[in-house]
């Protein structure tokens, strides 16, 4: 699928080019890794992509093996074909100071408020304000055009976009609906005025054809259930769901006949023992019994994973798979994952 296409659509569904890719998933599914790989895949072939982290964990910096990132858009990854991935570690307090300066010219006053702890206090007691500031950074980057300096509206509307795509490493599925529904969260803070106007502009992008929310899952029951629940919540808000990205997929180690036999406990221990004895291993009988248990556990896991995959396929969303990489994830591993996404149709 090209950038922004949803793949298979329900009857009457329309294809649209997405430029804001929001990545969520249950904790432990590798959400940040998948978001970074998606950014690289979208940048392949000469694209310019911004990867935005909003949780304050500096997960992208850790993933890329670098020091903590400042609050600025910084080029971090060069992609084959001339593409680049810039990274922004969004921070609500810094975003509020920027907001005060941009719309009110209150840089010094904002700095004084920050020293007094007022900025941290404001974003802590008003989570809706924090969320609209964080999502606002990503949506401003989506709207920004080349030649603009301070605001997305500064440049000519005919100028090319500054970024070909923006990928947001968003909060987990348990918080994603509230995080993205900034209009509802801000309603209790401001019904009119600049904050409300800012929230409206954010929601205009989030609700538009330009935005897709992607879900990262594993072939395990709990992450798959959170994916189903998260998709239902996002659709309930009237937002557009993109792909289901199944991470850490392990290939079966046996053929179909052996898997079926092992799952039913029909592994031949004498054959295993003979093979181990031929390999000149000590106590082949004991090892064969232990190995038979491992083989059955593997076969049962494969059976469970296939059932979970079938349930995810029933969601009717493009289902992409990424392999489990031994030895952890570094830049080389990200290249592998990005290529696997590109092979499955993710591109600009």
Tab-separated table of C-alpha atoms in Angstrom:
chain	number	residue	atom	x	y	z
A	1	UNK	CA	0.000	0.000	0.000
A	2	UNK	CA	1.319	3.455	-0.712
A	3	UNK	CA	1.627	5.973	2.097
A	4	UNK	CA	-1.755	6.553	3.627
A	5	UNK	CA	-3.707	3.894	1.784
A	6	UNK	CA	-5.702	1.690	4.092
A	7	UNK	CA	-5.483	-1.419	1.968
A	8	UNK	CA	-8.657	-3.518	1.816
A	9	UNK	CA	-11.705	-1.373	2.453
A	10	UNK	CA	-15.273	-2.130	3.483
A	11	UNK	CA	-17.815	-1.652	0.692
A	12	UNK	CA	-17.897	1.993	-0.257
A	13	UNK	CA	-14.657	2.713	1.635
A	14	UNK	CA	-12.401	5.387	0.185
A	15	UNK	CA	-8.640	5.386	-0.111
A	16	UNK	CA	-6.851	8.479	1.126
A	17	UNK	CA	-3.273	9.640	1.544
A	18	UNK	CA	-2.343	9.777	5.216
A	19	UNK	CA	0.416	12.053	6.451
A	20	UNK	CA	-0.030	11.671	10.210
A	21	UNK	CA	0.547	8.105	11.421
A	22	UNK	CA	-0.341	7.610	15.085
A	23	UNK	CA	1.137	4.402	16.527
A	24	UNK	CA	-0.300	2.888	19.705
A	25	UNK	CA	-0.240	-0.515	21.376
A	26	UNK	CA	-0.254	-2.288	24.707
A	27	UNK	CA	2.863	-1.818	26.801
A	28	UNK	CA	5.492	-4.425	25.948
A	29	UNK	CA	4.484	-4.847	22.316
A	30	UNK	CA	7.438	-2.828	21.000
A	31	UNK	CA	5.374	0.213	20.057
A	32	UNK	CA	8.329	2.621	19.932
A	33	UNK	CA	10.387	0.198	17.841
A	34	UNK	CA	7.551	-0.237	15.355
A	35	UNK	CA	6.967	3.534	15.170
A	36	UNK	CA	10.656	4.090	14.378
A	37	UNK	CA	10.637	1.342	11.745
A	38	UNK	CA	7.480	2.818	10.192
A	39	UNK	CA	9.145	6.249	10.023
A	40	UNK	CA	12.131	4.731	8.230
A	41	UNK	CA	9.922	2.825	5.794
A	42	UNK	CA	8.016	6.011	4.930
A	43	UNK	CA	11.296	7.903	4.434
A	44	UNK	CA	12.732	5.332	2.039
A	45	UNK	CA	13.221	6.559	-1.491
A	46	UNK	CA	14.028	10.128	-0.525
A	47	UNK	CA	11.257	11.078	1.875
A	48	UNK	CA	11.530	13.399	4.858
A	49	UNK	CA	9.703	12.101	7.941
A	50	UNK	CA	9.329	13.405	11.482
A	51	UNK	CA	9.108	10.891	14.346
A	52	UNK	CA	7.446	12.473	17.396
A	53	UNK	CA	7.646	10.950	20.879
A	54	UNK	CA	5.081	12.294	23.348
A	55	UNK	CA	5.439	10.203	26.517
A	56	UNK	CA	8.626	11.793	27.860
A	57	UNK	CA	10.424	8.443	28.141
A	58	UNK	CA	13.215	9.249	25.664
A	59	UNK	CA	12.499	5.822	24.195
A	60	UNK	CA	13.590	6.816	20.698
A	61	UNK	CA	16.945	8.125	21.929
A	62	UNK	CA	17.530	4.881	23.810
A	63	UNK	CA	16.513	2.857	20.778
A	64	UNK	CA	18.936	4.763	18.553
A	65	UNK	CA	21.725	4.515	21.115
A	66	UNK	CA	22.054	8.257	21.660
A	67	UNK	CA	21.827	10.698	24.577
A	68	UNK	CA	18.483	12.199	25.678
A	69	UNK	CA	16.995	14.402	22.978
A	70	UNK	CA	16.317	18.109	23.490
A	71	UNK	CA	13.037	19.767	22.597
A	72	UNK	CA	13.868	20.349	18.955
A	73	UNK	CA	13.457	18.564	15.642
A	74	UNK	CA	16.757	16.849	15.004
A	75	UNK	CA	17.832	14.740	12.024
A	76	UNK	CA	18.747	11.331	13.436
A	77	UNK	CA	18.590	8.667	10.714
A	78	UNK	CA	19.664	8.633	7.082
A	79	UNK	CA	17.656	6.136	5.055
A	80	UNK	CA	18.856	4.398	1.857
A	81	UNK	CA	17.704	6.311	-1.181
A	82	UNK	CA	18.315	9.721	0.344
A	83	UNK	CA	15.536	9.755	2.909
A	84	UNK	CA	15.856	11.225	6.385
A	85	UNK	CA	14.076	10.712	9.709
A	86	UNK	CA	14.015	13.642	12.109
A	87	UNK	CA	13.077	13.047	15.743
A	88	UNK	CA	11.285	15.299	18.214
A	89	UNK	CA	10.938	14.422	21.890
A	90	UNK	CA	7.854	16.532	22.558
A	91	UNK	CA	7.539	18.025	26.034
A	92	UNK	CA	4.344	19.632	27.311
A	93	UNK	CA	6.096	22.282	29.419
A	94	UNK	CA	8.404	23.348	26.586
A	95	UNK	CA	5.439	23.313	24.189
A	96	UNK	CA	3.474	25.615	26.503
A	97	UNK	CA	6.381	28.086	26.665
A	98	UNK	CA	6.609	27.984	22.876
A	99	UNK	CA	2.850	28.484	22.659
A	100	UNK	CA	2.975	31.545	24.949
A	101	UNK	CA	5.773	33.062	22.893
A	102	UNK	CA	4.223	32.270	19.516
A	103	UNK	CA	0.718	33.568	20.215
A	104	UNK	CA	1.258	36.102	22.983
A	105	UNK	CA	4.914	37.201	22.735
A	106	UNK	CA	5.351	36.136	26.380
A	107	UNK	CA	8.737	34.407	26.217
A	108	UNK	CA	10.189	36.124	29.295
A	109	UNK	CA	6.963	35.861	31.233
A	110	UNK	CA	6.720	32.196	30.307
A	111	UNK	CA	10.269	31.553	31.484
A	112	UNK	CA	9.480	33.245	34.782
A	113	UNK	CA	6.366	31.115	35.172
A	114	UNK	CA	8.460	28.051	34.463
A	115	UNK	CA	10.973	28.966	37.163
A	116	UNK	CA	8.107	29.354	39.628
A	117	UNK	CA	6.790	25.929	38.680
A	118	UNK	CA	3.557	27.353	37.293
A	119	UNK	CA	3.976	25.706	33.892
A	120	UNK	CA	4.464	22.250	35.376
A	121	UNK	CA	1.538	22.890	37.724
A	122	UNK	CA	-0.734	23.928	34.851
A	123	UNK	CA	0.058	20.904	32.679
A	124	UNK	CA	-0.240	18.528	35.634
A	125	UNK	CA	-3.643	19.612	36.927
A	126	UNK	CA	-5.019	19.986	33.411
A	127	UNK	CA	-4.141	16.796	31.479
A	128	UNK	CA	-6.326	17.997	28.634
A	129	UNK	CA	-4.018	20.982	28.214
A	130	UNK	CA	-0.988	18.692	28.221
A	131	UNK	CA	-2.511	16.461	25.559
A	132	UNK	CA	-3.534	19.310	23.270
A	133	UNK	CA	-0.018	20.758	23.485
A	134	UNK	CA	1.602	17.415	22.643
A	135	UNK	CA	-0.762	16.508	19.826
A	136	UNK	CA	-0.503	20.102	18.647
A	137	UNK	CA	3.218	19.701	17.977
A	138	UNK	CA	2.579	16.720	15.706
A	139	UNK	CA	-0.359	18.267	13.867
A	140	UNK	CA	1.532	21.543	13.350
A	141	UNK	CA	4.338	19.549	11.729
A	142	UNK	CA	1.788	17.897	9.434
A	143	UNK	CA	0.447	21.293	8.314
A	144	UNK	CA	3.801	23.060	8.083
A	145	UNK	CA	5.059	23.966	4.631
A	146	UNK	CA	8.534	24.767	3.432
A	147	UNK	CA	9.443	28.354	4.023
A	148	UNK	CA	7.440	28.713	7.237
A	149	UNK	CA	9.403	29.815	10.262
A	150	UNK	CA	7.107	29.954	13.281
A	151	UNK	CA	3.675	28.734	12.305
A	152	UNK	CA	2.225	26.385	9.743
A	153	UNK	CA	0.318	29.335	8.270
A	154	UNK	CA	3.414	31.471	7.659
A	155	UNK	CA	4.306	29.901	4.295
A	156	UNK	CA	2.407	29.928	1.032
A	157	UNK	CA	-0.372	27.316	0.925
A	158	UNK	CA	1.034	26.271	-2.451
A	159	UNK	CA	4.465	25.474	-1.015
A	160	UNK	CA	5.399	21.792	-0.565
A	161	UNK	CA	4.911	20.331	2.879
A	162	UNK	CA	7.974	20.474	5.119
A	163	UNK	CA	7.569	16.773	5.999
A	164	UNK	CA	6.254	14.044	3.732
A	165	UNK	CA	4.867	12.255	6.781
A	166	UNK	CA	4.763	12.525	10.565
A	167	UNK	CA	4.809	9.428	12.779
A	168	UNK	CA	3.702	9.799	16.403
A	169	UNK	CA	4.855	7.304	19.018
A	170	UNK	CA	1.651	7.763	20.993
A	171	UNK	CA	0.486	6.595	24.458
A	172	UNK	CA	-0.621	2.962	24.969
A	173	UNK	CA	-4.024	1.711	23.864
A	174	UNK	CA	-5.481	2.188	27.338
A	175	UNK	CA	-5.021	5.979	27.039
A	176	UNK	CA	-5.055	6.586	23.302
A	177	UNK	CA	-8.741	7.525	22.928
A	178	UNK	CA	-8.618	10.146	25.677
A	179	UNK	CA	-5.267	11.447	24.401
A	180	UNK	CA	-6.601	12.012	20.889
A	181	UNK	CA	-10.010	13.355	21.906
A	182	UNK	CA	-8.523	16.741	22.834
A	183	UNK	CA	-11.685	18.718	22.111
A	184	UNK	CA	-13.539	16.851	24.836
A	185	UNK	CA	-10.634	17.180	27.265
A	186	UNK	CA	-10.284	20.918	26.653
A	187	UNK	CA	-14.018	21.624	26.885
A	188	UNK	CA	-13.816	21.957	30.648
A	189	UNK	CA	-10.845	24.321	30.411
A	190	UNK	CA	-11.790	26.697	27.651
A	191	UNK	CA	-14.964	26.944	25.608
A	192	UNK	CA	-13.703	29.973	23.655
A	193	UNK	CA	-10.407	31.727	23.077
A	194	UNK	CA	-6.919	30.741	21.822
A	195	UNK	CA	-6.694	27.440	23.715
A	196	UNK	CA	-10.019	26.310	22.299
A	197	UNK	CA	-9.044	27.493	18.809
A	198	UNK	CA	-5.787	25.587	19.099
A	199	UNK	CA	-7.658	22.425	20.127
A	200	UNK	CA	-10.023	22.831	17.176
A	201	UNK	CA	-7.085	23.044	14.752
A	202	UNK	CA	-5.562	19.931	16.302
A	203	UNK	CA	-8.797	17.969	15.954
A	204	UNK	CA	-9.239	19.183	12.399
A	205	UNK	CA	-6.061	17.299	11.467
A	206	UNK	CA	-6.718	14.265	13.681
A	207	UNK	CA	-10.222	13.806	12.242
A	208	UNK	CA	-9.126	14.406	8.665
A	209	UNK	CA	-8.359	11.977	5.855
A	210	UNK	CA	-4.684	12.735	6.514
A	211	UNK	CA	-4.588	10.769	9.770
A	212	UNK	CA	-4.545	7.049	10.591
A	213	UNK	CA	-4.233	5.342	13.970
A	214	UNK	CA	-2.181	2.140	13.765
A	215	UNK	CA	-2.191	-0.575	16.439
A	216	UNK	CA	0.811	-2.679	17.475
A	217	UNK	CA	-0.005	-6.129	18.817
A	218	UNK	CA	1.580	-9.478	19.561
A	219	UNK	CA	0.224	-12.928	18.793
A	220	UNK	CA	-0.923	-13.149	22.401
A	221	UNK	CA	-4.433	-12.923	23.796
A	222	UNK	CA	-4.100	-9.815	26.004
A	223	UNK	CA	-2.430	-7.517	23.427
A	224	UNK	CA	-4.883	-8.743	20.782
A	225	UNK	CA	-7.848	-7.976	23.053
A	226	UNK	CA	-6.491	-4.489	23.796
A	227	UNK	CA	-6.132	-3.985	20.060
A	228	UNK	CA	-9.772	-4.921	19.500
A	229	UNK	CA	-10.911	-2.647	22.328
A	230	UNK	CA	-8.698	0.223	21.141
A	231	UNK	CA	-9.966	0.003	17.574
A	232	UNK	CA	-13.567	0.090	18.818
A	233	UNK	CA	-12.812	3.216	20.886
A	234	UNK	CA	-11.075	5.000	18.021
A	235	UNK	CA	-13.896	4.206	15.614
A	236	UNK	CA	-16.350	5.392	18.256
A	237	UNK	CA	-14.620	8.785	18.210
A	238	UNK	CA	-15.041	8.976	14.452
A	239	UNK	CA	-11.302	8.618	13.794
A	240	UNK	CA	-9.717	6.465	11.098
A	241	UNK	CA	-7.958	3.211	11.895
A	242	UNK	CA	-5.027	2.127	9.754
A	243	UNK	CA	-2.964	-1.038	10.090
A	244	UNK	CA	-2.578	-3.711	12.730
A	245	UNK	CA	1.160	-4.291	13.066
A	246	UNK	CA	1.931	-7.668	14.616
A	247	UNK	CA	5.372	-7.516	16.193
A	248	UNK	CA	7.873	-10.165	17.340
A	249	UNK	CA	6.522	-12.952	15.134
A	250	UNK	CA	8.400	-16.254	15.407
A	251	UNK	CA	8.318	-18.802	12.569
A	252	UNK	CA	7.206	-22.396	13.296
A	253	UNK	CA	10.135	-24.789	13.598
A	254	UNK	CA	8.282	-27.900	12.417
A	255	UNK	CA	6.231	-28.824	9.377
A	256	UNK	CA	2.464	-29.134	9.613
A	257	UNK	CA	2.370	-32.872	10.252
A	258	UNK	CA	4.947	-32.698	13.039
A	259	UNK	CA	3.218	-29.687	14.596
A	260	UNK	CA	-0.114	-31.502	14.677
A	261	UNK	CA	1.455	-34.615	16.187
A	262	UNK	CA	3.418	-32.653	18.790
A	263	UNK	CA	0.373	-30.642	19.839
A	264	UNK	CA	-1.459	-33.921	20.556
A	265	UNK	CA	1.525	-35.316	22.480
A	266	UNK	CA	2.341	-37.864	19.775
A	267	UNK	CA	6.060	-37.105	19.549
A	268	UNK	CA	8.042	-40.364	19.392
A	269	UNK	CA	10.450	-40.296	22.370
A	270	UNK	CA	12.366	-43.334	21.075
A	271	UNK	CA	13.102	-41.542	17.799
A	272	UNK	CA	14.228	-38.462	19.711
A	273	UNK	CA	16.418	-40.573	21.991
A	274	UNK	CA	17.985	-42.334	19.011
A	275	UNK	CA	18.790	-39.014	17.373
A	276	UNK	CA	20.337	-37.653	20.553
A	277	UNK	CA	22.336	-40.825	21.033
A	278	UNK	CA	23.610	-40.569	17.465
A	279	UNK	CA	24.736	-37.023	18.298
A	280	UNK	CA	26.693	-38.603	21.181
A	281	UNK	CA	24.920	-36.661	23.890
A	282	UNK	CA	24.899	-38.026	27.428
A	283	UNK	CA	21.706	-39.402	28.963
A	284	UNK	CA	19.760	-39.310	25.664
A	285	UNK	CA	16.666	-40.836	27.280
A	286	UNK	CA	16.328	-38.010	29.823
A	287	UNK	CA	17.066	-35.387	27.207
A	288	UNK	CA	14.503	-36.923	24.862
A	289	UNK	CA	11.771	-36.632	27.485
A	290	UNK	CA	12.621	-32.979	28.138
A	291	UNK	CA	12.851	-32.250	24.422
A	292	UNK	CA	9.462	-33.844	23.801
A	293	UNK	CA	7.960	-31.430	26.323
A	294	UNK	CA	9.614	-28.474	24.608
A	295	UNK	CA	8.377	-29.621	21.205
A	296	UNK	CA	4.805	-29.938	22.487
A	297	UNK	CA	4.970	-26.492	24.114
A	298	UNK	CA	6.181	-25.035	20.796
A	299	UNK	CA	3.372	-26.715	18.868
A	300	UNK	CA	0.739	-25.471	21.319
A	301	UNK	CA	2.159	-21.937	21.115
A	302	UNK	CA	1.973	-22.035	17.303
A	303	UNK	CA	-1.649	-23.216	17.544
A	304	UNK	CA	-2.514	-20.359	19.937
A	305	UNK	CA	-0.755	-17.782	17.758
A	306	UNK	CA	-2.689	-18.926	14.707
A	307	UNK	CA	-5.953	-18.544	16.609
A	308	UNK	CA	-4.971	-15.040	17.737
A	309	UNK	CA	-3.891	-14.106	14.200
A	310	UNK	CA	-7.233	-15.307	12.847
A	311	UNK	CA	-9.021	-13.076	15.352
A	312	UNK	CA	-6.946	-10.065	14.314
A	313	UNK	CA	-7.633	-10.770	10.644
A	314	UNK	CA	-11.360	-10.628	11.398
A	315	UNK	CA	-10.949	-6.949	12.323
A	316	UNK	CA	-10.781	-6.237	8.593
A	317	UNK	CA	-7.658	-4.070	8.791
A	318	UNK	CA	-4.391	-4.545	6.897
A	319	UNK	CA	-2.364	-7.002	8.990
A	320	UNK	CA	1.407	-6.614	8.725
A	321	UNK	CA	3.941	-8.781	10.531
A	322	UNK	CA	7.399	-8.029	11.879
A	323	UNK	CA	9.807	-10.757	13.005
A	324	UNK	CA	11.265	-11.295	16.440
A	325	UNK	CA	14.904	-10.230	16.183
A	326	UNK	CA	17.382	-12.003	18.415
A	327	UNK	CA	19.887	-9.841	20.254
A	328	UNK	CA	17.719	-6.773	20.775
A	329	UNK	CA	16.978	-3.830	18.510
A	330	UNK	CA	19.580	-1.362	17.262
A	331	UNK	CA	19.882	0.751	14.121
A	332	UNK	CA	20.756	-2.254	11.973
A	333	UNK	CA	17.721	-4.104	13.306
A	334	UNK	CA	15.526	-1.083	12.570
A	335	UNK	CA	16.737	-1.239	8.969
A	336	UNK	CA	15.587	-4.869	8.811
A	337	UNK	CA	12.157	-4.025	10.231
A	338	UNK	CA	11.749	-1.029	7.918
A	339	UNK	CA	12.543	-3.223	4.917
A	340	UNK	CA	9.994	-5.791	6.042
A	341	UNK	CA	7.349	-3.066	6.243
A	342	UNK	CA	8.326	-1.806	2.779
A	343	UNK	CA	8.097	-5.355	1.410
A	344	UNK	CA	4.536	-5.524	2.716
A	345	UNK	CA	3.580	-2.326	0.929
A	346	UNK	CA	4.399	0.552	3.313
A	347	UNK	CA	5.872	3.414	1.323
A	348	UNK	CA	5.317	7.066	0.597
